[in-house]
GROMACS .gro file of C-alpha atoms in nm:
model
  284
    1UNK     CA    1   0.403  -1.326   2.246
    2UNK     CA    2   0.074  -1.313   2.400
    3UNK     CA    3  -0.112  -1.432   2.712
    4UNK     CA    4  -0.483  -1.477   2.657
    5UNK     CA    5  -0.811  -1.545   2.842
    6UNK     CA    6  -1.095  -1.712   2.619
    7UNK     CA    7  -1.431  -1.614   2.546
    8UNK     CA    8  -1.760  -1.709   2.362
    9UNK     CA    9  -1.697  -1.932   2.077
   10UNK     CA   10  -1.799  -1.746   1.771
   11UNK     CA   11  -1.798  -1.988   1.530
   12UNK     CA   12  -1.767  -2.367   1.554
   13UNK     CA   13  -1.760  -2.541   1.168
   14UNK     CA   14  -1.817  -2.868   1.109
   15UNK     CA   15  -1.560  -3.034   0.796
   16UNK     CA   16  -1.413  -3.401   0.735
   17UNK     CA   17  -1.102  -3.522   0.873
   18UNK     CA   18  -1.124  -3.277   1.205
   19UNK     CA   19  -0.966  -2.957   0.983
   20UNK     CA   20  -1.299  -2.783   1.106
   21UNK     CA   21  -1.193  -2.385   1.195
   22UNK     CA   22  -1.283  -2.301   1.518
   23UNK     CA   23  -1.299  -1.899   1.613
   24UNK     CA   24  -1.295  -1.836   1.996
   25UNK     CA   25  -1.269  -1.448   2.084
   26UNK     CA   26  -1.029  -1.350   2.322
   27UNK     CA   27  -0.906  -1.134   2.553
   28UNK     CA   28  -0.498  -1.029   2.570
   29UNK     CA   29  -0.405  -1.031   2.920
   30UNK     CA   30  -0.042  -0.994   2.860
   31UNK     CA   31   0.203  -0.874   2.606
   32UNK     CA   32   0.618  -1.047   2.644
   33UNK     CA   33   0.780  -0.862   2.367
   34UNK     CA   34   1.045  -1.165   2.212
   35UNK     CA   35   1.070  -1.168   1.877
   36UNK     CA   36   1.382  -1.430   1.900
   37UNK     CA   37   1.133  -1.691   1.994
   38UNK     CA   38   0.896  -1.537   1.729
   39UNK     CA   39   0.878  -1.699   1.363
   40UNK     CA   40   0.654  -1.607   1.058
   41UNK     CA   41   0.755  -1.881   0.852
   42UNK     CA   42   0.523  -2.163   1.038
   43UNK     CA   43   0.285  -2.114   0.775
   44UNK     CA   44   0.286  -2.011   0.416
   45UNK     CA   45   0.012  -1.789   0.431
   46UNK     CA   46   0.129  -1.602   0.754
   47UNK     CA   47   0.451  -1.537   0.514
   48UNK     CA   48   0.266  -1.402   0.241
   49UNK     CA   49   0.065  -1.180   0.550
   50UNK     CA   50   0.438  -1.025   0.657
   51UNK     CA   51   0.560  -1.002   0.261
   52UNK     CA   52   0.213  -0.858   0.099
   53UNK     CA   53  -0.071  -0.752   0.273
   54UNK     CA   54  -0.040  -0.487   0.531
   55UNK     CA   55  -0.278  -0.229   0.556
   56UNK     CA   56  -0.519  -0.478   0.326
   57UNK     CA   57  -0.888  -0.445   0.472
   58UNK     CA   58  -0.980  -0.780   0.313
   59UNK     CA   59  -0.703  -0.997   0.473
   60UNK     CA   60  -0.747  -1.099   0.835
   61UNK     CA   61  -0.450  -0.911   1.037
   62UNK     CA   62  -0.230  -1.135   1.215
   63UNK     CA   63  -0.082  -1.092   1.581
   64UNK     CA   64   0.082  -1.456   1.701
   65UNK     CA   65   0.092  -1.815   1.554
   66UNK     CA   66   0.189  -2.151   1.681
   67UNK     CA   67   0.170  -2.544   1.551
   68UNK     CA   68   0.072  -2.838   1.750
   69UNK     CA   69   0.228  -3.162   1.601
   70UNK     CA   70   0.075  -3.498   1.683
   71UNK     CA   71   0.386  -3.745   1.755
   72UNK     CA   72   0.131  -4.056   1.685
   73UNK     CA   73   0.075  -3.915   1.305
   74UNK     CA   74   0.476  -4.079   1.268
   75UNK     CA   75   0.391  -4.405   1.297
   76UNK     CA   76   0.068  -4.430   1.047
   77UNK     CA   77   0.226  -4.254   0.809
   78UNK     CA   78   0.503  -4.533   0.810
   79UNK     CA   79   0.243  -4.762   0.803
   80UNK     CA   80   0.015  -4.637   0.518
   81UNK     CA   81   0.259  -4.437   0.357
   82UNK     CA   82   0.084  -4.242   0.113
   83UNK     CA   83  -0.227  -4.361   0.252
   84UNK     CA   84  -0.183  -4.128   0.510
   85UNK     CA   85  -0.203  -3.742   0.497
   86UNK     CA   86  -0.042  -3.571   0.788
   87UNK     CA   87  -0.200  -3.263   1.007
   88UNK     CA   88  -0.165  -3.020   1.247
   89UNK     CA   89  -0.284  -2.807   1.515
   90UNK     CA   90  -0.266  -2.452   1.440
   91UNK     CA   91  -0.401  -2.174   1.590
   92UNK     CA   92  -0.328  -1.804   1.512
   93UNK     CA   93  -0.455  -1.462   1.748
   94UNK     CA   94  -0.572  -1.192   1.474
   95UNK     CA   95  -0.791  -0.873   1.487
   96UNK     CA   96  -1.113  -0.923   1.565
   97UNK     CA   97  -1.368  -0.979   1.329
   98UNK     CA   98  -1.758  -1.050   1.276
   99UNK     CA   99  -1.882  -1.358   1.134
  100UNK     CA  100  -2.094  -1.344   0.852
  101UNK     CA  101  -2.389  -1.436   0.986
  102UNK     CA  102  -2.427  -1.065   1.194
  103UNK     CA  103  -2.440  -0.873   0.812
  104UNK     CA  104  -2.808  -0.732   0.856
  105UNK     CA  105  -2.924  -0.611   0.535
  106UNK     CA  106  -2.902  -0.813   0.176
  107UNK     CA  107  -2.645  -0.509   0.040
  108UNK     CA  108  -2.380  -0.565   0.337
  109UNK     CA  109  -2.399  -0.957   0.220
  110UNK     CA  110  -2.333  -0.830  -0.182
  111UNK     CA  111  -2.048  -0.633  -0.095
  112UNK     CA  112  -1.881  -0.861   0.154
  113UNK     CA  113  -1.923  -1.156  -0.115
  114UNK     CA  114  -1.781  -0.909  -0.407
  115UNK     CA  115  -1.533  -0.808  -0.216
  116UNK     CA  116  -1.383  -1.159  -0.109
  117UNK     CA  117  -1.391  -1.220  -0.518
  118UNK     CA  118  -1.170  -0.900  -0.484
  119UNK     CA  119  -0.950  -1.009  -0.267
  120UNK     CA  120  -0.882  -1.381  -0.420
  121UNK     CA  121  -0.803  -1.173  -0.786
  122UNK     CA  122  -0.555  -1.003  -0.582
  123UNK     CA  123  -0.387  -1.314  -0.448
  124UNK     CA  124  -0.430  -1.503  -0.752
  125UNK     CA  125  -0.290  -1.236  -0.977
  126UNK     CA  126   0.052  -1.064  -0.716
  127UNK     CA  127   0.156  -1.339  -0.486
  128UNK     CA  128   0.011  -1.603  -0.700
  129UNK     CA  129  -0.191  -1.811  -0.475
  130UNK     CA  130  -0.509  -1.988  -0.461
  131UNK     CA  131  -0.694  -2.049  -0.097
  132UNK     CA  132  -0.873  -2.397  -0.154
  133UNK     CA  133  -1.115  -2.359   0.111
  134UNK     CA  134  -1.325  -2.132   0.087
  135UNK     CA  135  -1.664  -2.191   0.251
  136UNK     CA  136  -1.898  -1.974   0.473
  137UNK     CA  137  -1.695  -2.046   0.797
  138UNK     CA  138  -1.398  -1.856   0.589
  139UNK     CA  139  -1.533  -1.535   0.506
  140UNK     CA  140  -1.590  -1.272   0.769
  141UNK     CA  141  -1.632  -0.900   0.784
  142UNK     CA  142  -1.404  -0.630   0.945
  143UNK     CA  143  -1.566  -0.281   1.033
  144UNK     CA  144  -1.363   0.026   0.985
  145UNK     CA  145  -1.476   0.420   0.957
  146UNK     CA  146  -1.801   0.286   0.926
  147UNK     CA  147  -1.746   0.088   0.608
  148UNK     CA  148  -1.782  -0.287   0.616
  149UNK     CA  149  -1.532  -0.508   0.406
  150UNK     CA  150  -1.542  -0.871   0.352
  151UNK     CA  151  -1.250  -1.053   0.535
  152UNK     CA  152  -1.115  -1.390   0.374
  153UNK     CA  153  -0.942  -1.617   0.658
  154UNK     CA  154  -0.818  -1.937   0.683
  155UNK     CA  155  -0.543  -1.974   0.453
  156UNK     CA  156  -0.394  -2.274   0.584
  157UNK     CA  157  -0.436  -2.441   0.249
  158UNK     CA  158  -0.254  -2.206  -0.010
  159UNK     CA  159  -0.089  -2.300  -0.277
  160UNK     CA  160   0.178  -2.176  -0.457
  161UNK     CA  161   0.064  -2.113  -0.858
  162UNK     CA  162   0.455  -2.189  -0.964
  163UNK     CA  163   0.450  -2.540  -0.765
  164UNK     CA  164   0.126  -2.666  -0.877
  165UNK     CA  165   0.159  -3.014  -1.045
  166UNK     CA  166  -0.031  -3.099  -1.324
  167UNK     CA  167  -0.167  -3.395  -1.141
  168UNK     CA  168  -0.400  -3.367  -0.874
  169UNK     CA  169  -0.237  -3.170  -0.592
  170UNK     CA  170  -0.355  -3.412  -0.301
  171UNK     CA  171  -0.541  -3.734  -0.316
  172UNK     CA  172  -0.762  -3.607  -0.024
  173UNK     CA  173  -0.886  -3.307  -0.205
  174UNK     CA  174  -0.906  -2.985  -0.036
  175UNK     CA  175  -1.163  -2.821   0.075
  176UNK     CA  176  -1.483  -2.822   0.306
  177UNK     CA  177  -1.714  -3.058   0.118
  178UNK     CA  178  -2.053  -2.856   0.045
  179UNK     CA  179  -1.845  -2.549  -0.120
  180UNK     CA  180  -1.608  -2.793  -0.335
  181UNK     CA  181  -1.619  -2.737  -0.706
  182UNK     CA  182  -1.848  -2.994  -0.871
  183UNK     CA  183  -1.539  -3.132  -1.068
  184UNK     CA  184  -1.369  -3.213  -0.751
  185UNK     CA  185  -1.633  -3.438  -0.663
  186UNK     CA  186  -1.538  -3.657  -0.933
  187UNK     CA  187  -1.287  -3.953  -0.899
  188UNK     CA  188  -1.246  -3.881  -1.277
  189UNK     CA  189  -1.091  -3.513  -1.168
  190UNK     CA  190  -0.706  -3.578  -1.136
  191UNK     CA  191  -0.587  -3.203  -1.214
  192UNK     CA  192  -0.436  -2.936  -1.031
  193UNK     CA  193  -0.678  -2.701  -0.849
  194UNK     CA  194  -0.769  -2.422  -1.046
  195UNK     CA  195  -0.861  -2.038  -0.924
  196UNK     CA  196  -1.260  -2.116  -1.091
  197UNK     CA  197  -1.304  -2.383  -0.874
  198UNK     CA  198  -1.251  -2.120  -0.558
  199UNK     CA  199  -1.489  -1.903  -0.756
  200UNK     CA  200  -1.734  -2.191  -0.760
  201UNK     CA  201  -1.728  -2.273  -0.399
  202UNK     CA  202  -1.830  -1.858  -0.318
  203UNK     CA  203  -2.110  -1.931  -0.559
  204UNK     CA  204  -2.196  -2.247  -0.346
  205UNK     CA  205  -2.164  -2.015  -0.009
  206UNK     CA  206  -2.446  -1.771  -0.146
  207UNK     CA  207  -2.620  -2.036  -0.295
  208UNK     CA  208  -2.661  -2.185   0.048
  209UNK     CA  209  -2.719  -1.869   0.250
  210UNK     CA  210  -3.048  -1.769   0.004
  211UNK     CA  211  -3.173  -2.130   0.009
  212UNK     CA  212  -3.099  -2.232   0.327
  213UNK     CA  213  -3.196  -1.877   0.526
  214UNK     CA  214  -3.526  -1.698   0.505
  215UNK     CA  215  -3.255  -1.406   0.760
  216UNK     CA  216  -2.978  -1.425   0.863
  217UNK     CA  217  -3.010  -1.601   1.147
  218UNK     CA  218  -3.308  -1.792   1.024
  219UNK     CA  219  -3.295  -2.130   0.857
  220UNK     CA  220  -3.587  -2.256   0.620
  221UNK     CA  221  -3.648  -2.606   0.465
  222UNK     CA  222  -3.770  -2.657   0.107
  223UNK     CA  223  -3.945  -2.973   0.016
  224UNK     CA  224  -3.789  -3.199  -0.229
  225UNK     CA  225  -3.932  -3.165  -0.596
  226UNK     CA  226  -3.697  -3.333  -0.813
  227UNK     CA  227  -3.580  -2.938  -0.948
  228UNK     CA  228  -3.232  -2.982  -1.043
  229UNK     CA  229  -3.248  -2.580  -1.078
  230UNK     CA  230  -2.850  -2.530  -1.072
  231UNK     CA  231  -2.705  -2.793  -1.229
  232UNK     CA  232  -2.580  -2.590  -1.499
  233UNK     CA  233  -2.417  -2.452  -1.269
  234UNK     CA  234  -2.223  -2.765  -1.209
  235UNK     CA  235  -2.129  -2.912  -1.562
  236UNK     CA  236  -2.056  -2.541  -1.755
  237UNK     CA  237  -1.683  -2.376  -1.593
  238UNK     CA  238  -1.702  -2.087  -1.802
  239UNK     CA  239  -1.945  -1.959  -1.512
  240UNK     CA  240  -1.659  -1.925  -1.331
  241UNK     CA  241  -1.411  -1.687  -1.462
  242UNK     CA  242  -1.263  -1.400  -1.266
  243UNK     CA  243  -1.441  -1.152  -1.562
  244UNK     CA  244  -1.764  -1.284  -1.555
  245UNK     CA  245  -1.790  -1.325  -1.174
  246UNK     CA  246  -1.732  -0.923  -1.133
  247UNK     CA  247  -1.976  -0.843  -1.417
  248UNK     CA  248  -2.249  -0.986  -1.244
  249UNK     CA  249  -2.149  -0.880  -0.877
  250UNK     CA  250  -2.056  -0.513  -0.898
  251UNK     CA  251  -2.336  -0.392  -0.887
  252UNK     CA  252  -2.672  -0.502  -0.622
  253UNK     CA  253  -3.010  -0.372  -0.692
  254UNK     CA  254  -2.893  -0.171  -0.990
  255UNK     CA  255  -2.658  -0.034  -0.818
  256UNK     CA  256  -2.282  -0.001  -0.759
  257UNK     CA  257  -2.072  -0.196  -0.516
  258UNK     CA  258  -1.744  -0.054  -0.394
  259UNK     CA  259  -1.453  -0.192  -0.623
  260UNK     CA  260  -1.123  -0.154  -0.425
  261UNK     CA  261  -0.895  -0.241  -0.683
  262UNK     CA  262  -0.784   0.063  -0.962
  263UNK     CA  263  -0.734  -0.266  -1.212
  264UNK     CA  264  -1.119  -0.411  -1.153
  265UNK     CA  265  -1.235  -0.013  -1.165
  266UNK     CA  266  -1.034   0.049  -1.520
  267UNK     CA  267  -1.184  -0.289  -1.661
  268UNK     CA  268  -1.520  -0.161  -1.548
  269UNK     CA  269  -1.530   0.159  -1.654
  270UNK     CA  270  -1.411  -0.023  -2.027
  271UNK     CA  271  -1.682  -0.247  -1.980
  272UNK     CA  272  -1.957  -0.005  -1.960
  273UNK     CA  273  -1.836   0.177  -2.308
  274UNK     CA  274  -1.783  -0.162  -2.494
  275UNK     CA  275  -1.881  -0.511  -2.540
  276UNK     CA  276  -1.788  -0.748  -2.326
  277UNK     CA  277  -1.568  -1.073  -2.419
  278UNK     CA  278  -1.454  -1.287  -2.165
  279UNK     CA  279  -1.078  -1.408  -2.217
  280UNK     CA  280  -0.935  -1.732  -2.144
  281UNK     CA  281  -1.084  -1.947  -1.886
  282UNK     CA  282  -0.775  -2.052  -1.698
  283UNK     CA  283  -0.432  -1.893  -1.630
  284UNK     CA  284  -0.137  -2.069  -1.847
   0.00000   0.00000   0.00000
């Protein structure tokens, strides 16, 4: 366990239903060394962080967690039954990170996004998970021997591939509303959520970043003209395969991105000497 002093808030995000992240950066003060009164198992994706990723540069590293539980949530769920979605409080001390918004040249911003695609392959594909919130208060960078890597955080909404229901998975969907797929939008939606429509929301992060930002730490305004410029985009999935999203990101001004990942490097490398086909759209 830990004993902490706050600093600066670094990030502040605005989302529905309070589930907003907050990032405050902190200073240890004091170390108790307990690990009876110590438990990974608070949170699903602080298990998978213990079970799969150490020594993963694209996975925030985790220190200390905790849960707040709101006593008054009891009595409106018994009132609106399933109405009524429960929450909590939960707060977790990891390694420090930058937010996005520091990246300084258009290159850092192509590798960070690639390699967050990267990383949500690998979770997807080994400890079958999907994150289900991705948006730009999610992604952050870690810097190490002088390399930057993209950092995905916030995991709190995982979900297990095997325990997916073919229904939809919540009736308040998940997610922070600006980066949700388009087909989550829709009352008309009622599957389970799928690993293209986390693919679609990092789409919707850079979409907003070169739109919205003439720099980084520069917002613009465009006047309205009726352009509906992306909306294929919106209505055509097969955008938003795993395949097709690394085809078009490896590589930034003609030229190559890092690929961590010997799978993504051997699929490249076969890429380059063949035509490409994508394969199936969704995972069976």
């Amino acid at each position: 366990m830990r004993t902490v002093r706050s600093e600066p808030v670094v990030l502040f995000s605005d989302d529905r239903l309070g589930r907003g992240t907050v990032i405050i950066q902190v200073e240890c003060t004091y170390y108790h060394y307990c690990p009876s009164k110590y438990s990974w198992d608070t949170a699903t994706s602080l298990h998978i962080h213990l079970e799969y990723t150490r020594g993963m540069n694209y996975l925030p590293t985790i220190y200390q967690n905790s849960d707040i539980k709101f006593r008054q949530q009891a009595s409106l769920k018994e009132k609106f039954d399933d109405g009524y979605q429960k929450c909590l409080l939960r707060f977790s001390i990891q390694d420090e990170l930058q937010p996005l918004m520091d990246l300084k040249s258009s290159k850092e911003y192509a590798q960070v996004f690639y390699d967050v695609v990267q990383c949500h392959h690998w979770g997807w594909k080994y400890p079958r998970i999907l994150h289900r919130d991705i948006s730009i208060g999610n992604i952050m960078v870690r810097e190490k021997d002088r390399q930057k890597y993209g950092v995905l955080i916030d995991w709190d909404l995982v979900i297990w591939l095997d325990e997916r229901k073919e229904g939809s998975t919540s009736k308040f969907r998940m997610g922070t509303k600006p980066y949700m797929a388009h087909e989550q939008h829709s009352s008309d939606w009622q599957g389970p959520h799928r690993f293209r429509h986390d693919l679609e929301s990092v789409f919707y992060v850079i979409l907003l970043l070169v739109s919205l930002y003439s720099s980084p730490t520069e917002k613009v305004r465009f006047p309205s003209t009726g352009d509906h410029r992306y909306e294929k985009w919106h209505e055509q999935g097969g955008y938003f395969s795993y395949e097709k999203v690394v085809m078009i990101m490896h590589q930034f001004n003609q030229e190559e991105l890092k690929t961590w990942g010997h799978e993504w490097q051997a699929t490249l490398e076969e890429a380059s000497s063949e035509d490409w086909e994508l394969e199936q759209l969704e995972e069976n």
